[in-house]
């Protein structure tokens, strides 16, 4: 007997990807229900070779369902996740609402799969921020070998991280550059995103960092190791899908770049493409639609005693959101629920 699965927010970018990935990975589901807000009621979404009509999340009875994948934002999650959890359905939430709750596990299955076993306190598991997910996949095998002291990361985050509105704004502004009679002022972003980069994601905090930067620090500590020091600069770039990160890592002991490359090649969820020649690396455009976190430009940092630099790229709608949520569901099934 397989699982009964709910996808909440099925008409959004991440919700649609969740349905795609459930089908692609042949998740053992006997039933999949697509939920959306009332204004999207009846919208058709694809699930493999099937078409599902969305149902209204308001008043939906979650009892009898095993797992609910939530991609509906923090405010709606705050309302509906406790309802689902109280009715016996385990919520895997993609919003930031529960990530920092000490009673709710924050999980990246390649990094801390054992954490899913703590779901029972609130019947909720949190999915990390998209920029954090790919980073910790890269850091974990290196940390196991040489213990990471400090990470400096600069992100190049695509507009899909801001949802459909962000993608639409980039598209409309790009067209307007070539049509001077049209003007598309910034709405989703603080400045024009077309042909520009914006060093500002989420709100500013008192110390001058943004909340996106704070999230990367807090989540890396929770998922991987609270002793790791991390500083981030998060930047929005005019790319539709795919987040990139330039990562500088300082270790407690020396790690040779060749050994680091070998370790990463063997690590789960990682694809190393690292040739020191033109095109011998992965760009965000090439990672779209792929499950892997791609690592390139692995090299020694000679300015510190035990340092490595690398370039990390991943499809943020997949590994950064939908894929990681489905992998959590798979891990939960294998370790705890044991159906299918």
XYZ file of N, CA, C and O in Angstrom, residues 56-257:
808
model
N -9.944 23.175 -3.039
C -9.815 24.322 -2.145
C -9.167 23.893 -0.833
O -9.647 22.973 -0.162
N -8.065 24.552 -0.474
C -7.395 24.206 0.781
C -8.250 24.571 1.992
O -8.168 23.922 3.036
N -9.083 25.587 1.841
C -9.970 26.005 2.933
C -10.964 24.883 3.235
O -11.738 24.460 2.385
N -10.917 24.386 4.467
C -11.840 23.333 4.891
C -11.450 21.937 4.442
O -12.198 20.976 4.703
N -10.309 21.778 3.778
C -9.900 20.441 3.325
C -9.626 19.538 4.534
O -9.013 19.954 5.509
N -10.072 18.309 4.452
C -9.882 17.333 5.522
C -8.612 16.526 5.236
O -8.564 15.721 4.310
N -7.568 16.772 6.034
C -6.284 16.103 5.849
C -6.236 14.719 6.498
O -5.263 13.997 6.300
N -7.234 14.378 7.277
C -7.203 13.075 7.953
C -7.241 11.972 6.900
O -7.950 12.056 5.899
N -6.438 10.947 7.118
C -6.338 9.858 6.157
C -5.213 10.049 5.158
O -4.867 9.121 4.417
N -4.630 11.257 5.115
C -3.496 11.514 4.230
C -2.199 11.393 5.040
O -2.143 11.773 6.206
N -1.169 10.867 4.404
C 0.092 10.594 5.107
C 1.012 11.802 5.140
O 1.588 12.135 6.177
N 1.183 12.449 3.989
C 2.174 13.513 3.836
C 1.566 14.671 3.057
O 0.872 14.457 2.057
N 1.836 15.888 3.522
C 1.428 17.085 2.783
C 2.663 17.914 2.486
O 3.398 18.296 3.400
N 2.914 18.186 1.210
C 3.998 19.059 0.791
C 3.423 20.466 0.646
O 2.538 20.701 -0.179
N 3.920 21.394 1.453
C 3.388 22.755 1.487
C 4.303 23.712 0.727
O 5.500 23.785 1.012
N 3.709 24.477 -0.201
C 4.437 25.527 -0.921
C 3.508 26.730 -1.065
O 3.189 27.172 -2.166
N 3.069 27.243 0.076
C 2.033 28.276 0.067
C 2.433 29.553 0.810
O 1.614 30.442 1.006
N 3.700 29.679 1.215
C 4.129 30.882 1.918
C 3.829 30.816 3.407
O 2.984 30.043 3.864
N 4.511 31.653 4.160
C 4.460 31.574 5.622
C 3.089 31.875 6.215
O 2.647 31.210 7.159
N 2.408 32.893 5.686
C 1.126 33.285 6.285
C 0.085 32.178 6.160
O -0.598 31.833 7.127
N -0.050 31.627 4.965
C -1.015 30.542 4.768
C -0.585 29.290 5.516
O -1.422 28.565 6.080
N 0.718 29.030 5.561
C 1.229 27.858 6.277
C 0.888 27.951 7.757
O 0.521 26.964 8.400
N 1.022 29.158 8.294
C 0.715 29.379 9.713
C -0.718 28.971 10.038
O -1.011 28.472 11.133
N -1.617 29.142 9.077
C -3.019 28.791 9.273
C -3.274 27.301 9.045
O -3.934 26.641 9.855
N -2.742 26.763 7.939
C -3.171 25.427 7.510
C -2.265 24.282 7.983
O -2.741 23.159 8.146
N -0.970 24.548 8.208
C -0.079 23.459 8.620
C -0.485 22.846 9.965
O -0.527 21.617 10.094
N -0.818 23.649 10.982
C -1.252 23.042 12.245
C -2.532 22.217 12.099
O -2.713 21.224 12.812
N -3.404 22.626 11.182
C -4.638 21.864 10.945
C -4.291 20.495 10.374
O -4.764 19.461 10.869
N -3.445 20.497 9.340
C -3.044 19.229 8.729
C -2.332 18.334 9.737
O -2.619 17.133 9.847
N -1.403 18.924 10.495
C -0.636 18.149 11.468
C -1.529 17.569 12.560
O -1.356 16.419 12.980
N -2.506 18.347 12.996
C -3.415 17.870 14.054
C -4.324 16.746 13.566
O -4.822 15.951 14.367
N -4.507 16.674 12.235
C -5.342 15.629 11.655
C -4.524 14.406 11.249
O -5.029 13.511 10.563
N -3.256 14.370 11.678
C -2.432 13.182 11.477
C -1.631 13.152 10.194
O -0.979 12.148 9.890
N -1.636 14.252 9.450
C -0.884 14.334 8.199
C 0.445 15.048 8.471
O 0.456 16.132 9.050
N 1.557 14.444 8.070
C 2.875 15.033 8.309
C 3.145 16.105 7.255
O 3.104 15.833 6.054
N 3.416 17.311 7.709
C 3.633 18.450 6.819
C 5.126 18.616 6.546
O 5.938 18.648 7.479
N 5.477 18.704 5.269
C 6.834 19.084 4.858
C 6.705 20.476 4.248
O 6.125 20.646 3.177
N 7.214 21.476 4.972
C 6.904 22.872 4.657
C 8.073 23.568 3.984
O 9.197 23.535 4.472
N 7.785 24.233 2.867
C 8.822 24.934 2.115
C 8.991 26.393 2.535
O 9.934 27.043 2.108
N 8.127 26.916 3.377
C 8.249 28.314 3.796
C 9.304 28.446 4.899
O 9.843 27.457 5.386
N 9.551 29.673 5.307
C 10.542 29.915 6.368
C 9.931 29.833 7.768
O 10.645 29.970 8.762
N 8.629 29.581 7.866
C 7.909 29.717 9.134
C 8.489 28.859 10.248
O 8.643 29.321 11.385
N 8.800 27.607 9.956
C 9.185 26.664 11.012
C 10.668 26.312 11.025
O 11.096 25.500 11.835
N 11.446 26.925 10.173
C 12.846 26.504 10.042
C 13.666 26.675 11.315
O 14.614 25.928 11.557
N 13.306 27.644 12.130
C 14.141 27.967 13.288
C 13.504 27.515 14.597
O 14.012 27.830 15.672
N 12.418 26.759 14.496
C 11.760 26.184 15.672
C 12.584 24.991 16.144
O 12.789 24.032 15.402
N 13.100 25.010 17.373
C 13.956 23.918 17.849
C 13.248 22.568 17.917
O 13.915 21.521 17.960
N 11.909 22.569 17.915
C 11.171 21.308 17.978
C 10.812 20.762 16.595
O 10.180 19.712 16.489
N 11.204 21.470 15.555
C 10.890 21.041 14.190
C 12.190 20.796 13.436
O 13.040 21.695 13.341
N 12.383 19.598 12.901
C 13.626 19.312 12.177
C 13.714 20.088 10.867
O 12.714 20.272 10.164
N 14.915 20.549 10.562
C 15.234 21.227 9.306
C 16.162 20.287 8.548
O 17.265 19.981 9.016
N 15.722 19.806 7.381
C 16.356 18.626 6.799
C 16.823 18.841 5.364
O 16.084 19.364 4.527
N 18.054 18.411 5.103
C 18.560 18.177 3.752
C 19.016 16.717 3.759
O 19.982 16.376 4.445
N 18.332 15.835 3.043
C 18.572 14.400 3.209
C 20.007 13.933 2.965
O 20.440 12.956 3.579
N 20.774 14.617 2.103
C 22.174 14.225 1.919
C 23.040 14.601 3.112
O 24.169 14.119 3.243
N 22.508 15.467 3.990
C 23.322 16.035 5.071
C 22.915 15.489 6.442
O 23.747 15.017 7.211
N 21.624 15.570 6.777
C 21.171 15.147 8.105
C 19.874 14.328 8.018
O 18.847 14.707 8.593
N 19.895 13.198 7.306
C 18.666 12.418 7.117
C 18.054 11.922 8.419
O 16.830 11.758 8.524
N 18.893 11.694 9.430
C 18.405 11.186 10.714
C 17.459 12.168 11.400
O 16.635 11.778 12.238
N 17.539 13.446 11.025
C 16.704 14.464 11.668
C 15.218 14.261 11.395
O 14.379 14.710 12.179
N 14.858 13.570 10.309
C 13.428 13.356 10.020
C 12.739 12.580 11.133
O 11.524 12.699 11.328
N 13.509 11.810 11.866
C 12.928 10.977 12.924
C 12.376 11.819 14.071
O 11.658 11.303 14.930
N 12.688 13.106 14.079
C 12.186 14.007 15.122
C 10.886 14.706 14.713
O 10.447 15.643 15.375
N 10.259 14.239 13.643
C 9.062 14.919 13.127
C 7.896 14.877 14.104
O 7.005 15.723 14.071
N 7.877 13.892 14.988
C 6.694 13.608 15.784
C 6.306 14.663 16.801
O 5.167 14.677 17.271
N 7.226 15.562 17.149
C 6.896 16.570 18.162
C 5.762 17.473 17.702
O 4.891 17.834 18.482
N 5.786 17.849 16.424
C 4.720 18.726 15.900
C 4.134 18.227 14.582
O 3.298 18.891 13.986
N 4.599 17.066 14.119
C 4.139 16.499 12.853
C 4.481 17.400 11.670
O 3.766 17.424 10.663
N 5.586 18.141 11.815
C 6.024 19.068 10.769
C 7.537 18.928 10.574
O 8.282 18.766 11.539
N 7.951 18.965 9.301
C 9.368 18.999 8.941
C 9.573 20.216 8.063
O 8.772 20.491 7.166
N 10.665 20.949 8.292
C 10.934 22.164 7.521
C 11.942 21.906 6.410
O 12.900 21.138 6.576
N 11.697 22.556 5.287
C 12.597 22.558 4.137
C 13.440 23.828 4.221
O 12.896 24.900 4.498
N 14.746 23.780 4.003
C 15.567 24.986 4.164
C 15.406 25.973 3.028
O 14.787 25.691 1.996
N 16.002 27.127 3.210
C 16.073 28.136 2.174
C 16.822 27.579 0.963
O 17.751 26.779 1.109
N 16.433 28.012 -0.232
C 17.020 27.451 -1.450
C 18.530 27.649 -1.508
O 19.263 26.740 -1.926
N 19.018 28.808 -1.091
C 20.455 29.059 -1.144
C 21.219 28.217 -0.131
O 22.372 27.841 -0.362
N 20.584 27.896 0.988
C 21.224 27.064 2.001
C 21.307 25.611 1.558
O 22.315 24.936 1.798
N 20.250 25.109 0.928
C 20.170 23.679 0.591
C 21.367 23.239 -0.242
O 22.051 22.258 0.076
N 21.652 23.964 -1.328
C 22.759 23.545 -2.180
C 24.101 23.737 -1.475
O 25.038 22.953 -1.678
N 24.203 24.773 -0.643
C 25.466 25.032 0.054
C 25.821 23.890 1.002
O 26.953 23.384 0.985
N 24.872 23.454 1.834
C 25.203 22.433 2.827
C 25.464 21.081 2.179
O 26.225 20.263 2.721
N 24.849 20.815 1.015
C 25.167 19.583 0.281
C 26.647 19.569 -0.098
O 27.325 18.541 -0.007
N 27.165 20.736 -0.484
C 28.578 20.838 -0.843
C 29.489 20.807 0.383
O 30.584 20.232 0.351
N 29.057 21.425 1.474
C 29.911 21.525 2.661
C 30.021 20.210 3.438
O 31.086 19.899 4.001
N 28.957 19.444 3.496
C 28.888 18.265 4.368
C 30.058 17.297 4.186
O 30.736 16.950 5.170
N 30.349 16.798 2.978
C 31.431 15.810 2.870
C 32.798 16.394 3.186
O 33.674 15.683 3.701
N 32.984 17.679 2.919
C 34.254 18.323 3.239
C 34.387 18.527 4.750
O 35.470 18.353 5.325
N 33.280 18.875 5.391
C 33.266 19.041 6.851
C 33.575 17.715 7.551
O 34.303 17.691 8.555
N 33.050 16.633 7.035
C 33.323 15.316 7.618
C 34.811 14.971 7.570
O 35.327 14.296 8.458
N 35.485 15.463 6.547
C 36.909 15.133 6.375
C 37.824 16.080 7.159
O 38.784 15.642 7.787
N 37.565 17.382 7.133
C 38.563 18.325 7.666
C 38.006 19.344 8.644
O 38.755 20.205 9.106
N 36.743 19.288 9.005
C 36.087 20.190 9.949
C 36.181 21.645 9.505
O 37.247 22.260 9.478
N 35.060 22.202 9.166
C 34.997 23.581 8.681
C 34.954 24.556 9.850
O 34.174 24.387 10.786
N 35.791 25.586 9.800
C 35.785 26.654 10.796
C 34.909 27.817 10.341
O 34.118 28.348 11.100
N 35.084 28.212 9.064
C 34.444 29.448 8.597
C 34.129 29.344 7.111
O 34.895 28.757 6.351
N 32.999 29.932 6.732
C 32.587 29.966 5.333
C 32.254 31.403 4.956
O 31.552 32.106 5.687
N 32.756 31.838 3.815
C 32.386 33.124 3.231
C 31.713 32.809 1.898
O 32.329 32.200 1.015
N 30.457 33.191 1.745
C 29.718 32.849 0.536
C 29.063 34.087 -0.065
O 28.486 34.906 0.662
N 29.211 34.226 -1.367
C 28.490 35.256 -2.122
C 27.549 34.545 -3.078
O 27.975 33.654 -3.827
N 26.277 34.912 -3.039
C 25.294 34.219 -3.866
C 24.916 35.058 -5.086
O 24.990 36.282 -5.067
N 24.511 34.338 -6.124
C 24.015 34.943 -7.363
C 22.668 34.275 -7.611
O 22.589 33.237 -8.273
N 21.612 34.831 -7.034
C 20.329 34.136 -6.952
C 19.357 34.576 -8.046
O 19.133 35.774 -8.257
N 18.756 33.587 -8.694
C 17.860 33.852 -9.814
C 16.536 34.438 -9.339
O 16.148 34.311 -8.173
N 15.814 35.049 -10.271
C 14.564 35.720 -9.928
C 13.442 34.741 -9.582
O 12.476 35.123 -8.919
N 13.567 33.478 -9.996
C 12.526 32.504 -9.632
C 12.470 32.275 -8.134
O 11.452 31.822 -7.612
N 13.539 32.633 -7.421
C 13.507 32.570 -5.970
C 12.500 33.533 -5.372
O 12.090 33.381 -4.219
N 12.095 34.516 -6.153
C 11.069 35.467 -5.711
C 9.704 35.124 -6.285
O 8.770 35.933 -6.190
N 9.580 33.947 -6.893
C 8.287 33.486 -7.391
C 7.986 33.958 -8.804
O 8.809 34.591 -9.477
N 6.781 33.656 -9.245
C 6.361 33.983 -10.609
C 6.423 35.487 -10.872
O 6.803 35.918 -11.974
N 6.079 36.295 -9.870
C 6.118 37.748 -10.054
C 7.529 38.230 -10.369
O 7.717 39.155 -11.165
N 8.519 37.612 -9.736
C 9.908 37.976 -10.003
C 10.325 37.624 -11.416
O 11.009 38.402 -12.096
N 9.906 36.452 -11.876
C 10.224 36.033 -13.240
C 9.536 36.937 -14.264
O 10.138 37.335 -15.270
N 8.287 37.269 -13.986
C 7.538 38.150 -14.898
C 8.183 39.529 -14.989
O 8.260 40.128 -16.064
N 8.658 40.033 -13.834
C 9.255 41.368 -13.826
C 10.534 41.399 -14.653
O 10.765 42.351 -15.424
N 11.370 40.382 -14.539
C 12.583 40.316 -15.351
C 12.225 40.249 -16.838
O 12.825 40.947 -17.668
N 11.248 39.444 -17.187
C 10.845 39.289 -18.582
C 10.326 40.610 -19.156
O 10.746 41.045 -20.231
N 9.432 41.258 -18.415
C 8.832 42.496 -18.909
C 9.858 43.624 -18.988
O 9.866 44.414 -19.946
N 10.749 43.702 -17.995
C 11.764 44.757 -18.024
C 12.787 44.521 -19.139
O 13.264 45.475 -19.766
N 13.120 43.269 -19.385
C 14.058 42.953 -20.463
C 13.476 43.372 -21.811
O 14.160 43.989 -22.637
N 12.216 43.054 -22.030
C 11.565 43.472 -23.285
C 11.529 44.999 -23.397
O 11.728 45.558 -24.479
N 11.320 45.672 -22.266
C 11.200 47.131 -22.280
C 12.512 47.819 -22.641
O 12.504 48.932 -23.182
N 13.634 47.158 -22.361
C 14.930 47.727 -22.733
C 15.012 47.916 -24.248
O 15.602 48.875 -24.750
N 14.411 46.985 -24.978
C 14.461 47.039 -26.447
C 13.256 47.754 -27.045
O 13.141 47.861 -28.260
N 12.374 48.208 -26.197
C 11.202 48.966 -26.648
C 11.088 50.204 -25.769
O 10.369 50.205 -24.767
N 11.801 51.257 -26.129
C 11.892 52.442 -25.254
C 10.561 53.105 -24.929
O 10.481 53.923 -24.009
N 9.517 52.777 -25.666
C 8.215 53.381 -25.361
C 7.561 52.725 -24.150
O 6.621 53.268 -23.574
N 8.050 51.539 -23.800
C 7.484 50.825 -22.639
C 8.336 51.099 -21.412
O 9.556 51.197 -21.494
N 7.681 51.210 -20.271
C 8.410 51.396 -19.011
C 7.840 50.430 -17.990
O 6.625 50.357 -17.796
N 8.720 49.656 -17.359
C 8.286 48.677 -16.357
C 9.028 48.974 -15.058
O 10.137 48.488 -14.828
N 8.461 49.808 -14.207
C 9.143 50.153 -12.955
C 9.219 48.959 -12.020
O 8.407 48.039 -12.095
N 10.204 48.935 -11.115
C 10.335 47.816 -10.180
C 9.139 47.721 -9.240
O 8.670 48.738 -8.730
N 8.657 46.511 -9.067
C 7.597 46.240 -8.092
C 8.033 45.132 -7.141
O 8.035 45.296 -5.930
N 8.419 44.011 -7.717
C 8.836 42.874 -6.891
C 10.217 43.115 -6.283
O 10.504 42.694 -5.173
N 11.068 43.804 -7.031
C 12.432 44.073 -6.567
C 12.597 45.563 -6.267
O 11.799 46.395 -6.711
N 13.649 45.901 -5.540
C 13.842 47.283 -5.097
C 14.430 48.170 -6.188
O 14.333 49.391 -6.114
N 15.081 47.563 -7.182
C 15.617 48.285 -8.326
C 15.323 47.458 -9.577
O 14.911 46.297 -9.475
N 15.538 48.063 -10.753
C 15.350 47.295 -11.982
C 16.273 46.090 -11.986
O 17.474 46.216 -11.730
N 15.734 44.912 -12.284
C 16.527 43.680 -12.265
C 17.103 43.361 -13.632
O 18.154 42.729 -13.734
N 16.462 43.807 -14.712
C 16.990 43.528 -16.052
C 18.353 44.181 -16.236
O 18.521 45.373 -15.962
N 19.346 43.388 -16.664
C 20.698 43.884 -16.914
C 21.292 44.557 -15.676
O 22.020 45.553 -15.773
N 20.980 44.011 -14.513
C 21.423 44.618 -13.268
C 21.622 43.521 -12.230
O 21.192 42.379 -12.435
N 22.283 43.838 -11.139
C 22.346 42.942 -9.984
C 21.979 43.748 -8.746
O 22.316 44.932 -8.647
N 21.292 43.104 -7.812
C 20.765 43.812 -6.646
C 21.251 43.107 -5.370
O 20.846 41.979 -5.089
N 22.119 43.760 -4.579
C 22.665 43.123 -3.374
C 21.708 43.235 -2.184
O 22.069 43.736 -1.115
N 20.491 42.758 -2.393
C 19.453 42.944 -1.378
C 18.360 41.901 -1.612
O 17.624 41.976 -2.587
N 18.283 40.915 -0.714
C 17.221 39.904 -0.767
C 16.607 39.814 0.627
O 17.302 39.585 1.607
N 15.290 39.988 0.698
C 14.550 40.047 1.955
C 14.849 41.372 2.661
O 15.452 42.264 2.093
N 14.457 41.500 3.913
C 14.543 42.788 4.613
C 15.909 42.984 5.254
O 16.635 42.033 5.519
N 16.247 44.257 5.517
C 17.486 44.560 6.228
C 17.304 44.373 7.730
O 16.249 44.689 8.295
N 18.356 43.891 8.382
C 18.378 43.711 9.828
C 19.226 44.811 10.465
O 19.914 45.565 9.770
N 19.203 44.893 11.779
C 19.888 45.983 12.488
C 21.390 46.006 12.245
O 22.015 47.073 12.275
N 22.004 44.836 12.012
C 23.457 44.786 11.843
C 23.896 45.071 10.406
O 25.080 45.001 10.086
N 22.935 45.394 9.521
C 23.267 45.711 8.135
C 23.170 44.545 7.187
O 23.219 44.731 5.965
N 23.056 43.344 7.729
C 22.845 42.172 6.869
C 21.367 42.095 6.476
O 20.512 42.764 7.071
N 21.072 41.288 5.472
C 19.676 41.060 5.112
C 19.213 39.748 5.736
O 20.026 38.905 6.139
N 17.905 39.567 5.775
C 17.367 38.350 6.382
C 17.781 37.111 5.594
O 17.972 36.040 6.172
N 17.922 37.239 4.279
C 18.384 36.105 3.465
C 19.772 35.668 3.904
O 20.070 34.468 3.995
N 20.631 36.637 4.191
C 21.985 36.338 4.647
C 21.958 35.698 6.032
O 22.694 34.737 6.317
N 21.099 36.217 6.897
C 20.930 35.633 8.234
C 20.413 34.197 8.143
O 20.866 33.321 8.876
N 19.464 33.964 7.230
C 18.920 32.612 7.064
C 20.020 31.611 6.732
O 20.049 30.502 7.278
N 20.912 31.981 5.816
C 21.974 31.057 5.427
C 22.847 30.681 6.615
O 23.233 29.523 6.791
N 23.128 31.663 7.455
C 23.948 31.408 8.634
C 23.214 30.512 9.629
O 23.742 29.474 10.069
N 22.007 30.892 9.986
C 21.247 30.146 10.993
C 20.935 28.722 10.539
O 21.022 27.769 11.320
N 20.590 28.567 9.275
C 20.210 27.241 8.778
C 21.410 26.320 8.635
O 21.321 25.125 8.929
N 22.547 26.853 8.189
C 23.750 26.029 8.094
C 24.149 25.510 9.467
O 24.525 24.342 9.628
N 24.045 26.367 10.479
C 24.372 25.946 11.833
C 23.412 24.848 12.312
O 23.830 23.860 12.933
N 22.121 25.005 12.024
C 21.137 24.026 12.487
C 21.264 22.694 11.762
O 21.160 21.631 12.370
N 21.496 22.752 10.461
C 21.547 21.528 9.662
C 22.877 20.811 9.813
O 22.929 19.584 9.949
N 23.966 21.569 9.790
C 25.293 20.957 9.676
C 26.092 20.960 10.973
O 26.496 19.901 11.458
N 26.326 22.155 11.543
C 27.146 22.216 12.756
C 27.043 23.633 13.330
O 27.397 24.603 12.651
N 26.593 23.767 14.589
C 26.461 25.106 15.183
C 27.781 25.826 15.376
O 27.795 27.040 15.595
N 28.910 25.116 15.282
C 30.216 25.739 15.484
C 30.724 26.455 14.242
O 31.669 27.247 14.318
N 30.144 26.166 13.091
C 30.610 26.795 11.852
C 30.257 28.279 11.842
O 29.121 28.663 12.109
N 31.243 29.114 11.523
C 30.998 30.541 11.329
C 30.760 30.778 9.848
O 31.514 30.275 9.009
N 29.703 31.535 9.536
C 29.378 31.776 8.131
C 28.975 33.226 7.943
O 28.198 33.770 8.730
N 29.510 33.835 6.912
C 29.087 35.172 6.520
C 28.701 35.138 5.046
O 29.380 34.515 4.231
N 27.594 35.789 4.713
C 27.049 35.723 3.359
C 26.734 37.107 2.821
O 26.381 38.021 3.570
N 26.868 37.251 1.509
C 26.335 38.400 0.788
C 25.428 37.838 -0.300
O 25.902 37.107 -1.181
N 24.145 38.129 -0.214
C 23.160 37.529 -1.123
C 22.722 38.552 -2.169
O 22.272 39.646 -1.822
N 22.819 38.156 -3.427
C 22.610 39.081 -4.541
C 21.609 38.480 -5.526
O 21.709 37.307 -5.902
N 20.658 39.281 -5.948
C 19.705 38.869 -6.979
C 20.272 39.251 -8.343
O 20.727 40.394 -8.539
N 20.235 38.295 -9.279
C 20.806 38.521 -10.608
C 19.753 38.242 -11.682
O 18.773 37.528 -11.435
N 19.933 38.783 -12.892
C 18.922 38.612 -13.938
C 19.017 37.256 -14.647
O 19.274 37.159 -15.849
N 18.799 36.218 -13.881
C 18.755 34.833 -14.361
C 17.393 34.288 -13.963
O 16.936 34.527 -12.841
N 16.734 33.572 -14.849
C 15.383 33.100 -14.540
C 15.391 31.971 -13.510
O 14.639 32.010 -12.533
N 16.216 30.938 -13.711
C 16.251 29.791 -12.804
C 17.697 29.363 -12.601
O 18.486 29.332 -13.543
N 18.034 29.019 -11.366
C 19.369 28.520 -11.044
C 20.121 29.492 -10.155
O 20.388 30.630 -10.545
N 20.443 29.049 -8.941
C 21.238 29.863 -8.018
C 22.705 29.439 -8.105
O 23.020 28.240 -8.180
N 23.589 30.413 -8.046
C 25.031 30.163 -8.037
C 25.636 30.753 -6.767
O 25.127 31.743 -6.240
N 26.730 30.142 -6.320
C 27.393 30.606 -5.101
C 28.906 30.484 -5.256
O 29.417 29.446 -5.689
N 29.604 31.551 -4.916
C 31.059 31.519 -4.797
C 31.375 31.293 -3.319
O 30.979 32.103 -2.472
N 32.051 30.192 -3.015
C 32.198 29.747 -1.628
C 33.673 29.662 -1.254
O 34.467 29.008 -1.944
N 34.032 30.308 -0.169
C 35.374 30.212 0.396
C 35.265 29.510 1.744
O 34.485 29.932 2.610
N 36.033 28.439 1.921
C 35.925 27.599 3.117
C 37.270 27.534 3.824
O 38.301 27.251 3.198
N 37.249 27.785 5.117
C 38.446 27.642 5.948
C 38.259 26.439 6.863
O 37.258 26.342 7.587
N 39.227 25.514 6.845
C 39.138 24.273 7.606
C 40.053 24.298 8.833
O 40.986 25.093 8.904
N 39.780 23.389 9.744
C 40.639 23.252 10.921
C 41.968 22.603 10.557
O 42.989 22.830 11.218
N 41.971 21.749 9.529
C 43.204 21.105 9.084
C 43.330 21.224 7.575
O 42.356 21.529 6.883
N 44.512 20.970 7.066
C 44.758 21.142 5.639
C 43.973 20.120 4.818
O 43.902 18.942 5.162
N 43.385 20.602 3.723
C 42.711 19.733 2.764
C 43.197 20.108 1.372
O 43.014 21.241 0.924
N 43.827 19.161 0.709
C 44.349 19.390 -0.624
C 43.199 19.497 -1.630
O 42.186 18.795 -1.522
N 43.347 20.379 -2.617
C 42.278 20.581 -3.599
C 41.950 19.309 -4.379
O 40.783 19.061 -4.709
